[in-house]
Amino acid sequence: MTKTKELPEFQYPIAYCIAGVDEVGRGPLVGDVVTAAVILDSENPIEGLMDSKKLSEKKREILAEQIKEHAIAWAIGRATPEEIDTINILHATMLAMQRAVQSLNVEPDFVLVDGNRCPTFSSKQGEIKTQAVVKGDARVAEISAASILAKVARDHDMIELDKKHPEYGFAKHKGYPTKVHLEKIMEHGVLDNYRQSFKPVAKVLAND
């Protein structure tokens, strides 16, 4: 049995005000890609922050409320299906991250981004220092908090979409390309908020 390699403890950069940024929704076929930026308050630590994918839906909802209540600042950023189709999912994700940071009501002097690449973040003072952190949602509290807020926001989008179009089952599959979801697209067609550049959607459109 192979042991999973433990990631080293994250060494925080020397900075006055750090924002963590993460995204949710690069893989789904429908809806916005959603990002969040969070500046935590060291005087008000939040217990139980971890990668949002490892938390139950109920626990994520509870933590999201605590983050909104106790964080110094938080913001959600989005890029639409039209933007995803126009500039591709990677660039749309970077754009949504920039929007989240720009929407913070406190300006960070350092941004930590989950993954292996960062967009450029700007402030009134110029470019903000950034660092990409692999598995950041499991290693950096600010990124964990951002992953939770982004996940909860996107799940809420899918629940709202499910109310309008219950026949697609969005509340269950959250827009991801499951077998059931693909069958529903074949059966009911492509809605306006689908990402038309994504292969399974493009395939249905081509056969219309």
PDB file of C-alpha atoms in Angstrom:
ATOM      1  CA  MET A   1       0.000   0.000   0.000  1.00  0.00           C
ATOM      2  CA  THR A   2       1.508   3.333  -1.032  1.00  0.00           C
ATOM      3  CA  LYS A   3       1.400   6.111   1.496  1.00  0.00           C
ATOM      4  CA  THR A   4       0.158   9.471   0.262  1.00  0.00           C
ATOM      5  CA  LYS A   5       2.919  12.014   0.451  1.00  0.00           C
ATOM      6  CA  GLU A   6       2.353  14.573   3.187  1.00  0.00           C
ATOM      7  CA  LEU A   7       2.649  18.113   1.897  1.00  0.00           C
ATOM      8  CA  PRO A   8       5.022  20.344   3.830  1.00  0.00           C
ATOM      9  CA  GLU A   9       3.501  22.865   6.183  1.00  0.00           C
ATOM     10  CA  PHE A  10       2.898  26.104   4.347  1.00  0.00           C
ATOM     11  CA  GLN A  11       5.285  28.944   5.131  1.00  0.00           C
ATOM     12  CA  TYR A  12       3.312  32.171   5.061  1.00  0.00           C
ATOM     13  CA  PRO A  13       4.891  35.126   3.253  1.00  0.00           C
ATOM     14  CA  ILE A  14       5.692  38.232   5.269  1.00  0.00           C
ATOM     15  CA  ALA A  15       2.721  40.467   4.555  1.00  0.00           C
ATOM     16  CA  TYR A  16       0.388  42.808   6.350  1.00  0.00           C
ATOM     17  CA  CYS A  17      -2.904  41.672   4.825  1.00  0.00           C
ATOM     18  CA  ILE A  18      -3.237  38.303   3.041  1.00  0.00           C
ATOM     19  CA  ALA A  19      -6.192  37.237   0.887  1.00  0.00           C
ATOM     20  CA  GLY A  20      -6.812  33.613  -0.053  1.00  0.00           C
ATOM     21  CA  VAL A  21      -8.455  32.837  -3.404  1.00  0.00           C
ATOM     22  CA  ASP A  22     -10.011  29.653  -4.795  1.00  0.00           C
ATOM     23  CA  GLU A  23     -12.409  28.628  -7.564  1.00  0.00           C
ATOM     24  CA  VAL A  24     -15.236  26.144  -7.960  1.00  0.00           C
ATOM     25  CA  GLY A  25     -16.904  24.997 -11.136  1.00  0.00           C
ATOM     26  CA  ARG A  26     -14.278  24.518 -13.821  1.00  0.00           C
ATOM     27  CA  GLY A  27     -15.599  21.053 -14.688  1.00  0.00           C
ATOM     28  CA  PRO A  28     -19.410  21.518 -14.889  1.00  0.00           C
ATOM     29  CA  LEU A  29     -21.218  21.952 -18.202  1.00  0.00           C
ATOM     30  CA  VAL A  30     -23.505  24.712 -17.001  1.00  0.00           C
ATOM     31  CA  GLY A  31     -23.435  27.990 -15.056  1.00  0.00           C
ATOM     32  CA  ASP A  32     -20.733  30.407 -13.932  1.00  0.00           C
ATOM     33  CA  VAL A  33     -17.278  29.527 -12.739  1.00  0.00           C
ATOM     34  CA  VAL A  34     -17.325  30.946  -9.193  1.00  0.00           C
ATOM     35  CA  THR A  35     -14.391  32.235  -7.155  1.00  0.00           C
ATOM     36  CA  ALA A  36     -14.029  33.708  -3.689  1.00  0.00           C
ATOM     37  CA  ALA A  37     -11.441  35.899  -1.977  1.00  0.00           C
ATOM     38  CA  VAL A  38     -11.178  35.947   1.827  1.00  0.00           C
ATOM     39  CA  ILE A  39      -9.109  37.940   4.319  1.00  0.00           C
ATOM     40  CA  LEU A  40      -9.329  36.192   7.690  1.00  0.00           C
ATOM     41  CA  ASP A  41      -9.115  37.878  11.082  1.00  0.00           C
ATOM     42  CA  SER A  42      -6.348  36.341  13.220  1.00  0.00           C
ATOM     43  CA  GLU A  43      -8.212  37.618  16.305  1.00  0.00           C
ATOM     44  CA  ASN A  44     -11.288  35.567  15.298  1.00  0.00           C
ATOM     45  CA  PRO A  45     -10.054  32.151  14.151  1.00  0.00           C
ATOM     46  CA  ILE A  46     -12.604  29.775  12.581  1.00  0.00           C
ATOM     47  CA  GLU A  47     -12.414  26.127  13.616  1.00  0.00           C
ATOM     48  CA  GLY A  48     -12.642  23.368  11.024  1.00  0.00           C
ATOM     49  CA  LEU A  49     -11.499  25.150   7.864  1.00  0.00           C
ATOM     50  CA  MET A  50     -10.393  22.626   5.239  1.00  0.00           C
ATOM     51  CA  ASP A  51     -10.808  21.758   1.576  1.00  0.00           C
ATOM     52  CA  SER A  52     -14.508  22.314   0.811  1.00  0.00           C
ATOM     53  CA  LYS A  53     -14.721  18.993  -1.106  1.00  0.00           C
ATOM     54  CA  LYS A  54     -13.965  17.099   2.128  1.00  0.00           C
ATOM     55  CA  LEU A  55     -16.815  18.720   4.057  1.00  0.00           C
ATOM     56  CA  SER A  56     -20.472  17.726   4.100  1.00  0.00           C
ATOM     57  CA  GLU A  57     -22.941  20.142   2.539  1.00  0.00           C
ATOM     58  CA  LYS A  58     -24.340  20.976   5.974  1.00  0.00           C
ATOM     59  CA  LYS A  59     -20.879  21.677   7.435  1.00  0.00           C
ATOM     60  CA  ARG A  60     -19.978  23.898   4.450  1.00  0.00           C
ATOM     61  CA  GLU A  61     -23.142  25.967   4.958  1.00  0.00           C
ATOM     62  CA  ILE A  62     -22.341  26.460   8.670  1.00  0.00           C
ATOM     63  CA  LEU A  63     -18.709  27.398   7.977  1.00  0.00           C
ATOM     64  CA  ALA A  64     -19.726  29.768   5.150  1.00  0.00           C
ATOM     65  CA  GLU A  65     -21.880  31.740   7.596  1.00  0.00           C
ATOM     66  CA  GLN A  66     -19.024  31.854  10.136  1.00  0.00           C
ATOM     67  CA  ILE A  67     -16.571  33.045   7.476  1.00  0.00           C
ATOM     68  CA  LYS A  68     -18.934  35.828   6.377  1.00  0.00           C
ATOM     69  CA  GLU A  69     -19.424  36.851  10.003  1.00  0.00           C
ATOM     70  CA  HIS A  70     -15.799  36.725  11.220  1.00  0.00           C
ATOM     71  CA  ALA A  71     -13.611  37.469   8.180  1.00  0.00           C
ATOM     72  CA  ILE A  72     -12.145  40.957   7.782  1.00  0.00           C
ATOM     73  CA  ALA A  73     -13.353  40.889   4.166  1.00  0.00           C
ATOM     74  CA  TRP A  74     -14.775  38.427   1.654  1.00  0.00           C
ATOM     75  CA  ALA A  75     -16.077  38.625  -1.891  1.00  0.00           C
ATOM     76  CA  ILE A  76     -17.392  36.397  -4.660  1.00  0.00           C
ATOM     77  CA  GLY A  77     -16.238  36.679  -8.276  1.00  0.00           C
ATOM     78  CA  ARG A  78     -17.781  35.059 -11.346  1.00  0.00           C
ATOM     79  CA  ALA A  79     -17.309  34.495 -15.042  1.00  0.00           C
ATOM     80  CA  THR A  80     -20.361  33.648 -17.150  1.00  0.00           C
ATOM     81  CA  PRO A  81     -20.871  30.747 -19.583  1.00  0.00           C
ATOM     82  CA  GLU A  82     -20.577  33.284 -22.446  1.00  0.00           C
ATOM     83  CA  GLU A  83     -17.189  34.434 -21.116  1.00  0.00           C
ATOM     84  CA  ILE A  84     -16.071  30.813 -20.671  1.00  0.00           C
ATOM     85  CA  ASP A  85     -17.032  30.055 -24.292  1.00  0.00           C
ATOM     86  CA  THR A  86     -15.278  33.201 -25.549  1.00  0.00           C
ATOM     87  CA  ILE A  87     -11.956  33.142 -23.672  1.00  0.00           C
ATOM     88  CA  ASN A  88     -11.864  29.472 -22.446  1.00  0.00           C
ATOM     89  CA  ILE A  89     -12.329  28.078 -18.937  1.00  0.00           C
ATOM     90  CA  LEU A  90      -8.790  28.778 -17.708  1.00  0.00           C
ATOM     91  CA  HIS A  91      -8.837  32.467 -18.667  1.00  0.00           C
ATOM     92  CA  ALA A  92     -12.405  32.835 -17.398  1.00  0.00           C
ATOM     93  CA  THR A  93     -11.321  31.366 -14.033  1.00  0.00           C
ATOM     94  CA  MET A  94      -8.448  33.856 -13.798  1.00  0.00           C
ATOM     95  CA  LEU A  95     -10.854  36.704 -14.666  1.00  0.00           C
ATOM     96  CA  ALA A  96     -13.302  35.567 -11.954  1.00  0.00           C
ATOM     97  CA  MET A  97     -10.424  35.485  -9.421  1.00  0.00           C
ATOM     98  CA  GLN A  98      -9.452  39.046 -10.346  1.00  0.00           C
ATOM     99  CA  ARG A  99     -13.079  40.130  -9.904  1.00  0.00           C
ATOM    100  CA  ALA A 100     -13.241  38.544  -6.433  1.00  0.00           C
ATOM    101  CA  VAL A 101     -10.091  40.342  -5.252  1.00  0.00           C
ATOM    102  CA  GLN A 102     -11.214  43.665  -6.799  1.00  0.00           C
ATOM    103  CA  SER A 103     -14.539  43.332  -4.939  1.00  0.00           C
ATOM    104  CA  LEU A 104     -12.920  43.074  -1.483  1.00  0.00           C
ATOM    105  CA  ASN A 105     -13.628  46.146   0.632  1.00  0.00           C
ATOM    106  CA  VAL A 106     -10.154  45.838   2.181  1.00  0.00           C
ATOM    107  CA  GLU A 107      -7.133  45.849  -0.113  1.00  0.00           C
ATOM    108  CA  PRO A 108      -4.721  42.935   0.472  1.00  0.00           C
ATOM    109  CA  ASP A 109      -0.971  43.337  -0.008  1.00  0.00           C
ATOM    110  CA  PHE A 110      -0.509  39.636  -0.816  1.00  0.00           C
ATOM    111  CA  VAL A 111      -2.782  37.080  -2.528  1.00  0.00           C
ATOM    112  CA  LEU A 112      -2.429  33.309  -2.121  1.00  0.00           C
ATOM    113  CA  VAL A 113      -4.140  31.338  -4.902  1.00  0.00           C
ATOM    114  CA  ASP A 114      -5.000  27.649  -4.864  1.00  0.00           C
ATOM    115  CA  GLY A 115      -3.326  25.645  -7.624  1.00  0.00           C
ATOM    116  CA  ASN A 116      -0.251  26.183  -9.772  1.00  0.00           C
ATOM    117  CA  ARG A 117      -0.908  29.525 -11.477  1.00  0.00           C
ATOM    118  CA  CYS A 118      -2.101  33.018 -10.579  1.00  0.00           C
ATOM    119  CA  PRO A 119      -3.623  35.863 -12.536  1.00  0.00           C
ATOM    120  CA  THR A 120      -2.237  39.379 -12.078  1.00  0.00           C
ATOM    121  CA  PHE A 121      -3.972  41.273  -9.281  1.00  0.00           C
ATOM    122  CA  SER A 122      -3.847  45.070  -9.222  1.00  0.00           C
ATOM    123  CA  SER A 123      -4.551  47.649  -6.552  1.00  0.00           C
ATOM    124  CA  LYS A 124      -4.394  51.443  -6.380  1.00  0.00           C
ATOM    125  CA  GLN A 125      -0.738  51.019  -5.390  1.00  0.00           C
ATOM    126  CA  GLY A 126       0.038  48.823  -8.410  1.00  0.00           C
ATOM    127  CA  GLU A 127       0.461  45.073  -8.768  1.00  0.00           C
ATOM    128  CA  ILE A 128      -0.285  42.932  -5.686  1.00  0.00           C
ATOM    129  CA  LYS A 129       2.238  40.210  -4.818  1.00  0.00           C
ATOM    130  CA  THR A 130       0.869  36.714  -5.433  1.00  0.00           C
ATOM    131  CA  GLN A 131       1.802  33.112  -4.855  1.00  0.00           C
ATOM    132  CA  ALA A 132       0.216  29.922  -6.184  1.00  0.00           C
ATOM    133  CA  VAL A 133      -0.099  27.186  -3.552  1.00  0.00           C
ATOM    134  CA  VAL A 134      -0.527  23.587  -4.685  1.00  0.00           C
ATOM    135  CA  LYS A 135      -3.235  21.919  -2.556  1.00  0.00           C
ATOM    136  CA  GLY A 136      -3.706  25.317  -0.925  1.00  0.00           C
ATOM    137  CA  ASP A 137      -7.277  24.512   0.092  1.00  0.00           C
ATOM    138  CA  ALA A 138      -5.853  21.896   2.486  1.00  0.00           C
ATOM    139  CA  ARG A 139      -2.802  23.920   3.644  1.00  0.00           C
ATOM    140  CA  VAL A 140      -3.811  27.587   3.884  1.00  0.00           C
ATOM    141  CA  ALA A 141      -6.764  28.697   6.036  1.00  0.00           C
ATOM    142  CA  GLU A 142      -7.521  31.723   3.814  1.00  0.00           C
ATOM    143  CA  ILE A 143      -7.731  29.500   0.706  1.00  0.00           C
ATOM    144  CA  SER A 144      -9.840  26.898   2.567  1.00  0.00           C
ATOM    145  CA  ALA A 145     -12.267  29.665   3.525  1.00  0.00           C
ATOM    146  CA  ALA A 146     -12.400  30.869  -0.089  1.00  0.00           C
ATOM    147  CA  SER A 147     -13.035  27.329  -1.364  1.00  0.00           C
ATOM    148  CA  ILE A 148     -15.965  26.963   1.056  1.00  0.00           C
ATOM    149  CA  LEU A 149     -17.569  30.289   0.061  1.00  0.00           C
ATOM    150  CA  ALA A 150     -17.146  29.570  -3.667  1.00  0.00           C
ATOM    151  CA  LYS A 151     -18.557  26.049  -3.346  1.00  0.00           C
ATOM    152  CA  VAL A 152     -21.594  27.179  -1.350  1.00  0.00           C
ATOM    153  CA  ALA A 153     -22.278  30.051  -3.780  1.00  0.00           C
ATOM    154  CA  ARG A 154     -22.105  27.775  -6.834  1.00  0.00           C
ATOM    155  CA  ASP A 155     -24.222  25.061  -5.190  1.00  0.00           C
ATOM    156  CA  HIS A 156     -26.860  27.727  -4.489  1.00  0.00           C
ATOM    157  CA  ASP A 157     -26.749  28.693  -8.194  1.00  0.00           C
ATOM    158  CA  MET A 158     -27.478  25.077  -9.119  1.00  0.00           C
ATOM    159  CA  ILE A 159     -30.316  24.780  -6.586  1.00  0.00           C
ATOM    160  CA  GLU A 160     -31.910  27.930  -8.075  1.00  0.00           C
ATOM    161  CA  LEU A 161     -31.489  26.546 -11.596  1.00  0.00           C
ATOM    162  CA  ASP A 162     -33.052  23.291 -10.436  1.00  0.00           C
ATOM    163  CA  LYS A 163     -36.177  25.185  -9.319  1.00  0.00           C
ATOM    164  CA  LYS A 164     -36.546  26.668 -12.819  1.00  0.00           C
ATOM    165  CA  HIS A 165     -35.711  23.442 -14.685  1.00  0.00           C
ATOM    166  CA  PRO A 166     -36.348  20.492 -12.341  1.00  0.00           C
ATOM    167  CA  GLU A 167     -36.253  18.002 -15.222  1.00  0.00           C
ATOM    168  CA  TYR A 168     -32.431  18.332 -15.491  1.00  0.00           C
ATOM    169  CA  GLY A 169     -31.623  17.375 -11.868  1.00  0.00           C
ATOM    170  CA  PHE A 170     -29.187  20.257 -11.224  1.00  0.00           C
ATOM    171  CA  ALA A 171     -29.609  20.099  -7.420  1.00  0.00           C
ATOM    172  CA  LYS A 172     -28.177  16.554  -7.490  1.00  0.00           C
ATOM    173  CA  HIS A 173     -25.340  16.612 -10.052  1.00  0.00           C
ATOM    174  CA  LYS A 174     -24.554  20.363  -9.670  1.00  0.00           C
ATOM    175  CA  GLY A 175     -23.933  20.645 -13.407  1.00  0.00           C
ATOM    176  CA  TYR A 176     -21.112  18.084 -13.578  1.00  0.00           C
ATOM    177  CA  PRO A 177     -21.130  15.709 -16.584  1.00  0.00           C
ATOM    178  CA  THR A 178     -22.615  12.646 -14.861  1.00  0.00           C
ATOM    179  CA  LYS A 179     -24.270   9.885 -16.900  1.00  0.00           C
ATOM    180  CA  VAL A 180     -27.737  11.045 -15.763  1.00  0.00           C
ATOM    181  CA  HIS A 181     -26.965  14.674 -16.604  1.00  0.00           C
ATOM    182  CA  LEU A 182     -25.760  13.796 -20.112  1.00  0.00           C
ATOM    183  CA  GLU A 183     -28.944  11.775 -20.675  1.00  0.00           C
ATOM    184  CA  LYS A 184     -31.060  14.757 -19.539  1.00  0.00           C
ATOM    185  CA  ILE A 185     -29.313  17.100 -22.008  1.00  0.00           C
ATOM    186  CA  MET A 186     -29.971  14.617 -24.828  1.00  0.00           C
ATOM    187  CA  GLU A 187     -33.606  14.389 -23.748  1.00  0.00           C
ATOM    188  CA  HIS A 188     -34.427  18.044 -23.009  1.00  0.00           C
ATOM    189  CA  GLY A 189     -31.847  19.999 -25.018  1.00  0.00           C
ATOM    190  CA  VAL A 190     -29.332  22.732 -24.184  1.00  0.00           C
ATOM    191  CA  LEU A 191     -30.417  25.662 -22.008  1.00  0.00           C
ATOM    192  CA  ASP A 192     -28.991  29.183 -22.420  1.00  0.00           C
ATOM    193  CA  ASN A 193     -26.732  28.832 -19.385  1.00  0.00           C
ATOM    194  CA  TYR A 194     -24.842  25.812 -20.742  1.00  0.00           C
ATOM    195  CA  ARG A 195     -21.202  26.212 -21.772  1.00  0.00           C
ATOM    196  CA  GLN A 196     -21.498  25.606 -25.496  1.00  0.00           C
ATOM    197  CA  SER A 197     -17.763  25.126 -26.022  1.00  0.00           C
ATOM    198  CA  PHE A 198     -17.669  22.109 -23.688  1.00  0.00           C
ATOM    199  CA  LYS A 199     -17.555  18.859 -25.705  1.00  0.00           C
ATOM    200  CA  PRO A 200     -20.696  17.075 -24.393  1.00  0.00           C
ATOM    201  CA  VAL A 201     -22.768  20.262 -24.961  1.00  0.00           C
ATOM    202  CA  ALA A 202     -21.216  20.997 -28.359  1.00  0.00           C
ATOM    203  CA  LYS A 203     -21.999  17.410 -29.398  1.00  0.00           C
ATOM    204  CA  VAL A 204     -25.712  17.778 -28.571  1.00  0.00           C
ATOM    205  CA  LEU A 205     -25.839  21.150 -30.363  1.00  0.00           C
ATOM    206  CA  ALA A 206     -24.169  19.640 -33.441  1.00  0.00           C
ATOM    207  CA  ASN A 207     -26.818  16.915 -33.586  1.00  0.00           C
ATOM    208  CA  ASP A 208     -29.775  19.320 -33.243  1.00  0.00           C
TER     209      ASP A 208
END
